[in-house]
């Protein structure tokens, strides 16, 4: 089981705070540090000192960490054009020595778009744009050096792009596509992704999502194509403690009003988290992203590393 930590700096975290946290993630033996790509908090709290850009942050962390994987869960396709995004991610991959994961989605949080003047089309168009972005990004990375790449779609047009720079990872950084959508999300994951992620739902709901994406892999021909099978991952909201009172204290932010959809957190002991991870493993999960809420609660990070990671087969 591969274990990464997922964070939400839009709740309020400076770059220095994220750096301290990411360095401890690395020191504790987790596999990766992934962060949300949002420009606004989800509730009434403004999230001081304000937002930090995901890819600017990851570029800096790439130079100040040595081993952990770095990435987004997930970059919003509404925020950036696909050509510049491909350049950006390839550069951060170079800066990290090949440790980047690109999680990308259609975008969903309308308020942050309105606040910062970012166009927010209807959901169908957002998924159309995501599909074209995935094709463009993988096309640019996969174009042989010395050749050019062109693309004409309904939303983006590239003419004779030099398809540079090249990422360290070949054919490119692993792409994560995920979500609860029953139709287009599984198909896009089957066509373009290296990892399908089901975020923060029950084991049963996650198993159903895995079945949908497996069916999409068969329907699109991925299963017979010789491509590597999709990594199946799950997000888990975590609030654990040595005592019930400690766990409940860490769970308090989960009760605040938020734009996030309902989730299925683990609130309790380290043993309960290990059990939940085992249940996910039983349905085919090989990677989990543990969502920790408080950047200042370094003890939470260390507790999981000390009492949960050693119980997991192959965890880093």
mmCIF file of C-alpha atoms in Angstrom:
data_model
loop_
_atom_site.group_PDB
_atom_site.id
_atom_site.type_symbol
_atom_site.label_atom_id
_atom_site.label_comp_id
_atom_site.label_asym_id
_atom_site.label_seq_id
_atom_site.Cartn_x
_atom_site.Cartn_y
_atom_site.Cartn_z
ATOM 1 C CA UNK A 1 0.000 0.000 0.000
ATOM 2 C CA UNK A 2 1.332 3.395 -1.033
ATOM 3 C CA UNK A 3 0.451 6.146 1.446
ATOM 4 C CA UNK A 4 0.494 9.839 0.600
ATOM 5 C CA UNK A 5 -0.709 12.863 2.523
ATOM 6 C CA UNK A 6 -3.260 15.228 0.992
ATOM 7 C CA UNK A 7 -3.618 18.802 2.220
ATOM 8 C CA UNK A 8 -5.874 21.798 1.631
ATOM 9 C CA UNK A 9 -3.843 25.021 1.795
ATOM 10 C CA UNK A 10 -6.946 26.948 0.737
ATOM 11 C CA UNK A 11 -8.058 26.512 4.369
ATOM 12 C CA UNK A 12 -5.130 28.766 5.271
ATOM 13 C CA UNK A 13 -1.415 27.964 4.962
ATOM 14 C CA UNK A 14 1.549 30.047 3.866
ATOM 15 C CA UNK A 15 4.316 28.570 1.746
ATOM 16 C CA UNK A 16 6.579 28.278 4.799
ATOM 17 C CA UNK A 17 3.869 26.353 6.641
ATOM 18 C CA UNK A 18 3.491 23.958 3.719
ATOM 19 C CA UNK A 19 7.255 23.521 3.461
ATOM 20 C CA UNK A 20 7.535 22.569 7.128
ATOM 21 C CA UNK A 21 4.722 20.075 6.713
ATOM 22 C CA UNK A 22 6.075 18.568 3.484
ATOM 23 C CA UNK A 23 9.527 18.103 4.994
ATOM 24 C CA UNK A 24 7.989 16.205 7.897
ATOM 25 C CA UNK A 25 5.935 14.104 5.457
ATOM 26 C CA UNK A 26 9.232 13.128 3.862
ATOM 27 C CA UNK A 27 11.021 12.538 7.165
ATOM 28 C CA UNK A 28 8.177 10.339 8.439
ATOM 29 C CA UNK A 29 8.392 7.988 5.464
ATOM 30 C CA UNK A 30 5.202 8.772 3.560
ATOM 31 C CA UNK A 31 5.304 8.356 -0.194
ATOM 32 C CA UNK A 32 3.998 11.739 -1.226
ATOM 33 C CA UNK A 33 2.658 15.201 -0.481
ATOM 34 C CA UNK A 34 -0.298 16.260 -2.610
ATOM 35 C CA UNK A 35 -2.295 19.427 -2.286
ATOM 36 C CA UNK A 36 -5.601 20.850 -3.438
ATOM 37 C CA UNK A 37 -5.668 23.377 -6.274
ATOM 38 C CA UNK A 38 -8.130 25.940 -4.952
ATOM 39 C CA UNK A 39 -8.057 29.706 -4.593
ATOM 40 C CA UNK A 40 -10.600 30.017 -1.796
ATOM 41 C CA UNK A 41 -11.744 28.326 1.385
ATOM 42 C CA UNK A 42 -14.914 26.246 1.301
ATOM 43 C CA UNK A 43 -16.596 27.781 4.341
ATOM 44 C CA UNK A 44 -17.026 31.072 6.146
ATOM 45 C CA UNK A 45 -13.409 31.177 7.363
ATOM 46 C CA UNK A 46 -11.384 33.265 4.867
ATOM 47 C CA UNK A 47 -8.388 30.924 5.142
ATOM 48 C CA UNK A 48 -5.756 33.454 6.183
ATOM 49 C CA UNK A 49 -3.161 34.377 5.009
ATOM 50 C CA UNK A 50 -4.897 33.646 1.698
ATOM 51 C CA UNK A 51 -4.438 31.255 -1.205
ATOM 52 C CA UNK A 52 -1.172 29.943 -2.579
ATOM 53 C CA UNK A 53 -0.926 28.748 -6.167
ATOM 54 C CA UNK A 54 -0.568 24.976 -6.354
ATOM 55 C CA UNK A 55 2.084 24.774 -9.059
ATOM 56 C CA UNK A 56 4.159 27.684 -7.752
ATOM 57 C CA UNK A 57 4.169 25.933 -4.386
ATOM 58 C CA UNK A 58 5.067 22.528 -5.829
ATOM 59 C CA UNK A 59 7.892 24.042 -7.882
ATOM 60 C CA UNK A 60 9.434 25.435 -4.715
ATOM 61 C CA UNK A 61 8.892 22.194 -2.798
ATOM 62 C CA UNK A 62 10.546 20.315 -5.651
ATOM 63 C CA UNK A 63 13.815 22.069 -4.805
ATOM 64 C CA UNK A 64 13.443 21.720 -1.030
ATOM 65 C CA UNK A 65 12.568 18.031 -0.780
ATOM 66 C CA UNK A 66 14.457 14.991 -1.980
ATOM 67 C CA UNK A 67 12.295 11.860 -2.069
ATOM 68 C CA UNK A 68 8.547 12.398 -1.734
ATOM 69 C CA UNK A 69 6.259 12.570 -4.725
ATOM 70 C CA UNK A 70 4.560 15.931 -5.243
ATOM 71 C CA UNK A 71 1.286 16.644 -6.961
ATOM 72 C CA UNK A 72 -2.246 17.978 -7.096
ATOM 73 C CA UNK A 73 -5.604 16.502 -6.128
ATOM 74 C CA UNK A 74 -6.718 18.042 -8.318
ATOM 75 C CA UNK A 75 -5.753 20.833 -10.692
ATOM 76 C CA UNK A 76 -8.826 22.494 -12.150
ATOM 77 C CA UNK A 77 -8.955 22.511 -15.949
ATOM 78 C CA UNK A 78 -10.683 25.885 -15.746
ATOM 79 C CA UNK A 79 -7.648 27.570 -14.188
ATOM 80 C CA UNK A 80 -4.981 27.114 -16.881
ATOM 81 C CA UNK A 81 -4.647 26.581 -20.612
ATOM 82 C CA UNK A 82 -3.449 23.068 -21.504
ATOM 83 C CA UNK A 83 -0.288 24.079 -23.367
ATOM 84 C CA UNK A 84 1.133 26.261 -20.589
ATOM 85 C CA UNK A 85 0.017 23.684 -18.010
ATOM 86 C CA UNK A 86 1.973 20.970 -19.838
ATOM 87 C CA UNK A 87 5.035 23.244 -19.811
ATOM 88 C CA UNK A 88 4.542 24.055 -16.120
ATOM 89 C CA UNK A 89 4.169 20.461 -14.957
ATOM 90 C CA UNK A 90 7.080 19.252 -17.117
ATOM 91 C CA UNK A 91 9.293 21.946 -15.609
ATOM 92 C CA UNK A 92 8.327 21.034 -12.045
ATOM 93 C CA UNK A 93 8.985 17.385 -12.929
ATOM 94 C CA UNK A 94 12.480 18.390 -14.027
ATOM 95 C CA UNK A 95 12.987 20.470 -10.895
ATOM 96 C CA UNK A 96 12.007 17.506 -8.718
ATOM 97 C CA UNK A 97 14.036 14.916 -10.587
ATOM 98 C CA UNK A 98 10.893 13.124 -11.765
ATOM 99 C CA UNK A 99 8.650 13.114 -8.673
ATOM 100 C CA UNK A 100 5.471 14.791 -9.931
ATOM 101 C CA UNK A 101 1.885 13.515 -10.226
ATOM 102 C CA UNK A 102 -0.671 15.575 -12.147
ATOM 103 C CA UNK A 103 -4.152 15.197 -10.726
ATOM 104 C CA UNK A 104 -6.571 17.059 -12.975
ATOM 105 C CA UNK A 105 -10.334 17.541 -12.985
ATOM 106 C CA UNK A 106 -13.083 19.590 -14.603
ATOM 107 C CA UNK A 107 -13.409 22.108 -11.747
ATOM 108 C CA UNK A 108 -16.484 22.429 -9.552
ATOM 109 C CA UNK A 109 -16.274 25.243 -6.991
ATOM 110 C CA UNK A 110 -18.065 28.149 -8.633
ATOM 111 C CA UNK A 111 -17.465 30.673 -5.848
ATOM 112 C CA UNK A 112 -13.700 30.819 -6.339
ATOM 113 C CA UNK A 113 -14.168 31.323 -10.079
ATOM 114 C CA UNK A 114 -16.519 34.237 -9.459
ATOM 115 C CA UNK A 115 -14.214 35.726 -6.849
ATOM 116 C CA UNK A 116 -11.131 35.727 -9.068
ATOM 117 C CA UNK A 117 -12.707 36.375 -12.461
ATOM 118 C CA UNK A 118 -12.202 32.862 -13.828
ATOM 119 C CA UNK A 119 -14.767 31.726 -16.428
ATOM 120 C CA UNK A 120 -16.988 28.922 -15.153
ATOM 121 C CA UNK A 121 -18.912 27.297 -18.004
ATOM 122 C CA UNK A 122 -21.658 24.730 -17.600
ATOM 123 C CA UNK A 123 -20.662 21.272 -16.404
ATOM 124 C CA UNK A 124 -20.872 19.679 -19.862
ATOM 125 C CA UNK A 125 -18.472 22.208 -21.328
ATOM 126 C CA UNK A 126 -16.130 21.872 -18.380
ATOM 127 C CA UNK A 127 -15.844 18.136 -19.039
ATOM 128 C CA UNK A 128 -15.378 18.777 -22.764
ATOM 129 C CA UNK A 129 -12.526 21.124 -21.928
ATOM 130 C CA UNK A 130 -11.033 18.588 -19.520
ATOM 131 C CA UNK A 131 -11.075 15.912 -22.232
ATOM 132 C CA UNK A 132 -9.280 18.227 -24.663
ATOM 133 C CA UNK A 133 -6.779 19.257 -21.999
ATOM 134 C CA UNK A 134 -5.929 15.634 -21.301
ATOM 135 C CA UNK A 135 -5.418 14.965 -24.998
ATOM 136 C CA UNK A 136 -3.250 18.055 -25.430
ATOM 137 C CA UNK A 137 -1.111 17.478 -22.348
ATOM 138 C CA UNK A 138 -0.425 13.814 -23.103
ATOM 139 C CA UNK A 139 0.106 14.686 -26.767
ATOM 140 C CA UNK A 140 2.694 17.347 -25.986
ATOM 141 C CA UNK A 141 4.587 15.112 -23.566
ATOM 142 C CA UNK A 142 4.466 12.153 -25.943
ATOM 143 C CA UNK A 143 5.686 14.001 -29.038
ATOM 144 C CA UNK A 144 9.252 12.858 -29.897
ATOM 145 C CA UNK A 145 11.982 15.463 -29.473
ATOM 146 C CA UNK A 146 12.568 17.365 -32.669
ATOM 147 C CA UNK A 147 8.949 16.981 -33.816
ATOM 148 C CA UNK A 148 6.020 19.349 -33.388
ATOM 149 C CA UNK A 149 2.500 18.847 -32.097
ATOM 150 C CA UNK A 150 -0.750 20.264 -33.444
ATOM 151 C CA UNK A 151 -4.303 19.913 -32.188
ATOM 152 C CA UNK A 152 -7.677 21.292 -33.204
ATOM 153 C CA UNK A 153 -10.611 20.905 -30.855
ATOM 154 C CA UNK A 154 -13.751 22.788 -29.985
ATOM 155 C CA UNK A 155 -12.020 24.757 -27.225
ATOM 156 C CA UNK A 156 -8.261 24.670 -27.876
ATOM 157 C CA UNK A 157 -6.084 24.896 -30.981
ATOM 158 C CA UNK A 158 -2.328 24.319 -31.080
ATOM 159 C CA UNK A 159 -0.268 24.751 -34.251
ATOM 160 C CA UNK A 160 3.250 23.314 -34.579
ATOM 161 C CA UNK A 161 3.996 23.426 -30.856
ATOM 162 C CA UNK A 162 7.620 22.424 -30.185
ATOM 163 C CA UNK A 163 6.329 20.160 -27.398
ATOM 164 C CA UNK A 164 9.013 21.306 -24.995
ATOM 165 C CA UNK A 165 10.201 21.040 -22.293
ATOM 166 C CA UNK A 166 10.160 17.298 -21.769
ATOM 167 C CA UNK A 167 9.427 15.926 -18.303
ATOM 168 C CA UNK A 168 11.874 13.555 -16.658
ATOM 169 C CA UNK A 169 9.265 10.811 -16.383
ATOM 170 C CA UNK A 170 8.506 9.068 -19.663
ATOM 171 C CA UNK A 171 6.080 9.429 -21.352
ATOM 172 C CA UNK A 172 5.136 11.963 -18.682
ATOM 173 C CA UNK A 173 4.200 12.440 -15.035
ATOM 174 C CA UNK A 174 1.465 10.042 -13.910
ATOM 175 C CA UNK A 175 -1.971 11.548 -14.477
ATOM 176 C CA UNK A 176 -4.641 11.139 -11.805
ATOM 177 C CA UNK A 177 -8.296 11.432 -12.800
ATOM 178 C CA UNK A 178 -10.986 10.807 -10.247
ATOM 179 C CA UNK A 179 -14.303 11.719 -8.786
ATOM 180 C CA UNK A 180 -17.814 10.498 -8.225
ATOM 181 C CA UNK A 181 -19.156 10.988 -11.747
ATOM 182 C CA UNK A 182 -20.705 7.797 -13.149
ATOM 183 C CA UNK A 183 -20.055 8.272 -16.881
ATOM 184 C CA UNK A 184 -17.501 10.724 -18.218
ATOM 185 C CA UNK A 185 -15.057 10.488 -15.323
ATOM 186 C CA UNK A 186 -14.495 6.704 -15.690
ATOM 187 C CA UNK A 187 -14.125 7.059 -19.453
ATOM 188 C CA UNK A 188 -11.569 9.875 -19.194
ATOM 189 C CA UNK A 189 -9.643 7.897 -16.584
ATOM 190 C CA UNK A 190 -9.617 4.830 -18.822
ATOM 191 C CA UNK A 191 -8.404 6.811 -21.845
ATOM 192 C CA UNK A 192 -5.835 9.120 -20.327
ATOM 193 C CA UNK A 193 -5.020 8.429 -16.681
ATOM 194 C CA UNK A 194 -2.456 6.354 -14.842
ATOM 195 C CA UNK A 195 -4.432 6.477 -11.597
ATOM 196 C CA UNK A 196 -8.133 6.625 -10.786
ATOM 197 C CA UNK A 197 -8.945 8.213 -7.430
ATOM 198 C CA UNK A 198 -12.207 7.994 -5.511
ATOM 199 C CA UNK A 199 -12.174 10.859 -3.016
ATOM 200 C CA UNK A 200 -13.283 10.457 0.586
ATOM 201 C CA UNK A 201 -16.229 8.083 0.214
ATOM 202 C CA UNK A 202 -17.147 4.788 1.841
ATOM 203 C CA UNK A 203 -15.501 1.526 0.895
ATOM 204 C CA UNK A 204 -18.742 0.380 -0.732
ATOM 205 C CA UNK A 205 -19.119 3.539 -2.845
ATOM 206 C CA UNK A 206 -15.458 3.320 -3.806
ATOM 207 C CA UNK A 207 -15.862 -0.303 -4.908
ATOM 208 C CA UNK A 208 -18.759 0.717 -7.138
ATOM 209 C CA UNK A 209 -16.637 3.474 -8.685
ATOM 210 C CA UNK A 210 -13.822 0.997 -9.314
ATOM 211 C CA UNK A 211 -16.275 -1.299 -11.098
ATOM 212 C CA UNK A 212 -17.356 1.575 -13.344
ATOM 213 C CA UNK A 213 -13.794 2.447 -14.260
ATOM 214 C CA UNK A 214 -12.907 -1.207 -14.905
ATOM 215 C CA UNK A 215 -15.891 -1.420 -17.257
ATOM 216 C CA UNK A 216 -14.708 1.779 -18.973
ATOM 217 C CA UNK A 217 -11.245 0.254 -19.438
ATOM 218 C CA UNK A 218 -12.815 -2.721 -21.189
ATOM 219 C CA UNK A 219 -15.178 -0.551 -23.244
ATOM 220 C CA UNK A 220 -12.415 1.773 -24.473
ATOM 221 C CA UNK A 221 -9.988 -1.042 -25.234
ATOM 222 C CA UNK A 222 -7.485 -0.149 -22.559
ATOM 223 C CA UNK A 223 -7.604 -3.651 -21.069
ATOM 224 C CA UNK A 224 -6.449 -5.214 -24.357
ATOM 225 C CA UNK A 225 -4.104 -2.403 -25.390
ATOM 226 C CA UNK A 226 -1.092 -3.489 -23.380
ATOM 227 C CA UNK A 227 -1.069 -0.276 -21.338
ATOM 228 C CA UNK A 228 -0.349 -0.558 -17.649
ATOM 229 C CA UNK A 229 -3.513 -1.104 -15.604
ATOM 230 C CA UNK A 230 -4.900 1.862 -13.723
ATOM 231 C CA UNK A 231 -3.670 2.410 -10.193
ATOM 232 C CA UNK A 232 -6.806 2.457 -8.029
ATOM 233 C CA UNK A 233 -6.555 4.930 -5.169
ATOM 234 C CA UNK A 234 -8.821 6.232 -2.433
ATOM 235 C CA UNK A 235 -8.915 9.419 -0.422
ATOM 236 C CA UNK A 236 -9.534 9.089 3.316
ATOM 237 C CA UNK A 237 -10.387 11.957 5.650
ATOM 238 C CA UNK A 238 -8.465 11.278 8.841
ATOM 239 C CA UNK A 239 -8.866 12.437 12.444
ATOM 240 C CA UNK A 240 -7.257 9.967 14.824
ATOM 241 C CA UNK A 241 -5.788 10.187 18.279
ATOM 242 C CA UNK A 242 -4.316 8.284 21.181
ATOM 243 C CA UNK A 243 -7.583 8.930 23.022
ATOM 244 C CA UNK A 244 -11.142 9.472 21.854
ATOM 245 C CA UNK A 245 -10.994 13.069 23.073
ATOM 246 C CA UNK A 246 -7.912 13.723 20.947
ATOM 247 C CA UNK A 247 -9.578 12.218 17.882
ATOM 248 C CA UNK A 248 -12.739 14.254 18.434
ATOM 249 C CA UNK A 249 -10.691 17.440 18.767
ATOM 250 C CA UNK A 250 -9.085 16.740 15.421
ATOM 251 C CA UNK A 251 -12.481 15.953 13.900
ATOM 252 C CA UNK A 252 -14.047 19.259 15.019
ATOM 253 C CA UNK A 253 -13.375 21.050 11.676
ATOM 254 C CA UNK A 254 -15.293 18.296 9.880
ATOM 255 C CA UNK A 255 -18.495 19.559 11.491
ATOM 256 C CA UNK A 256 -18.149 23.087 10.109
ATOM 257 C CA UNK A 257 -20.437 24.093 7.250
ATOM 258 C CA UNK A 258 -18.658 23.633 3.923
ATOM 259 C CA UNK A 259 -19.284 23.452 0.184
ATOM 260 C CA UNK A 260 -17.674 20.013 0.133
ATOM 261 C CA UNK A 261 -19.964 17.031 -0.509
ATOM 262 C CA UNK A 262 -20.610 14.470 2.272
ATOM 263 C CA UNK A 263 -17.603 12.354 3.202
ATOM 264 C CA UNK A 264 -16.835 9.190 5.167
ATOM 265 C CA UNK A 265 -14.049 10.094 7.612
ATOM 266 C CA UNK A 266 -12.095 7.846 9.959
ATOM 267 C CA UNK A 267 -12.417 9.332 13.432
ATOM 268 C CA UNK A 268 -10.900 7.228 16.175
ATOM 269 C CA UNK A 269 -7.760 5.239 16.874
ATOM 270 C CA UNK A 270 -4.736 4.342 14.745
ATOM 271 C CA UNK A 271 -6.062 0.784 14.646
ATOM 272 C CA UNK A 272 -9.302 2.010 13.076
ATOM 273 C CA UNK A 273 -7.391 3.813 10.334
ATOM 274 C CA UNK A 274 -5.274 0.717 9.662
ATOM 275 C CA UNK A 275 -8.472 -1.326 9.459
ATOM 276 C CA UNK A 276 -10.055 1.090 6.980
ATOM 277 C CA UNK A 277 -6.966 1.020 4.790
ATOM 278 C CA UNK A 278 -7.101 -2.769 4.881
ATOM 279 C CA UNK A 279 -10.735 -2.669 3.745
ATOM 280 C CA UNK A 280 -9.751 -0.476 0.818
ATOM 281 C CA UNK A 281 -6.917 -2.855 -0.043
ATOM 282 C CA UNK A 282 -9.419 -5.716 -0.183
ATOM 283 C CA UNK A 283 -11.316 -4.012 -3.042
ATOM 284 C CA UNK A 284 -8.184 -3.371 -5.096
ATOM 285 C CA UNK A 285 -6.859 -0.083 -3.716
ATOM 286 C CA UNK A 286 -3.078 0.173 -3.928
ATOM 287 C CA UNK A 287 -2.661 3.828 -2.972
ATOM 288 C CA UNK A 288 -4.359 5.974 -0.338
ATOM 289 C CA UNK A 289 -4.283 9.728 0.110
ATOM 290 C CA UNK A 290 -4.827 10.679 3.756
ATOM 291 C CA UNK A 291 -6.447 14.092 4.091
ATOM 292 C CA UNK A 292 -5.091 15.878 7.150
ATOM 293 C CA UNK A 293 -6.730 19.189 7.938
ATOM 294 C CA UNK A 294 -4.467 21.098 10.335
ATOM 295 C CA UNK A 295 -1.020 22.077 9.013
ATOM 296 C CA UNK A 296 0.064 23.011 12.528
ATOM 297 C CA UNK A 297 -0.841 19.617 13.999
ATOM 298 C CA UNK A 298 2.463 17.923 13.261
ATOM 299 C CA UNK A 299 1.793 15.371 15.992
ATOM 300 C CA UNK A 300 -1.085 13.973 13.916
ATOM 301 C CA UNK A 301 1.288 13.328 11.032
ATOM 302 C CA UNK A 302 3.846 11.691 13.319
ATOM 303 C CA UNK A 303 1.234 9.550 15.089
ATOM 304 C CA UNK A 304 0.056 7.998 11.812
ATOM 305 C CA UNK A 305 3.633 7.406 10.720
ATOM 306 C CA UNK A 306 4.527 5.724 13.998
ATOM 307 C CA UNK A 307 1.419 3.631 14.612
ATOM 308 C CA UNK A 308 -0.271 3.066 11.231
ATOM 309 C CA UNK A 309 2.381 2.908 8.521
ATOM 310 C CA UNK A 310 4.258 -0.013 10.161
ATOM 311 C CA UNK A 311 1.045 -2.074 9.995
ATOM 312 C CA UNK A 312 0.693 -1.697 6.230
ATOM 313 C CA UNK A 313 2.316 -4.103 3.825
ATOM 314 C CA UNK A 314 4.839 -2.233 1.704
ATOM 315 C CA UNK A 315 3.843 1.245 2.911
ATOM 316 C CA UNK A 316 6.311 4.068 2.504
#
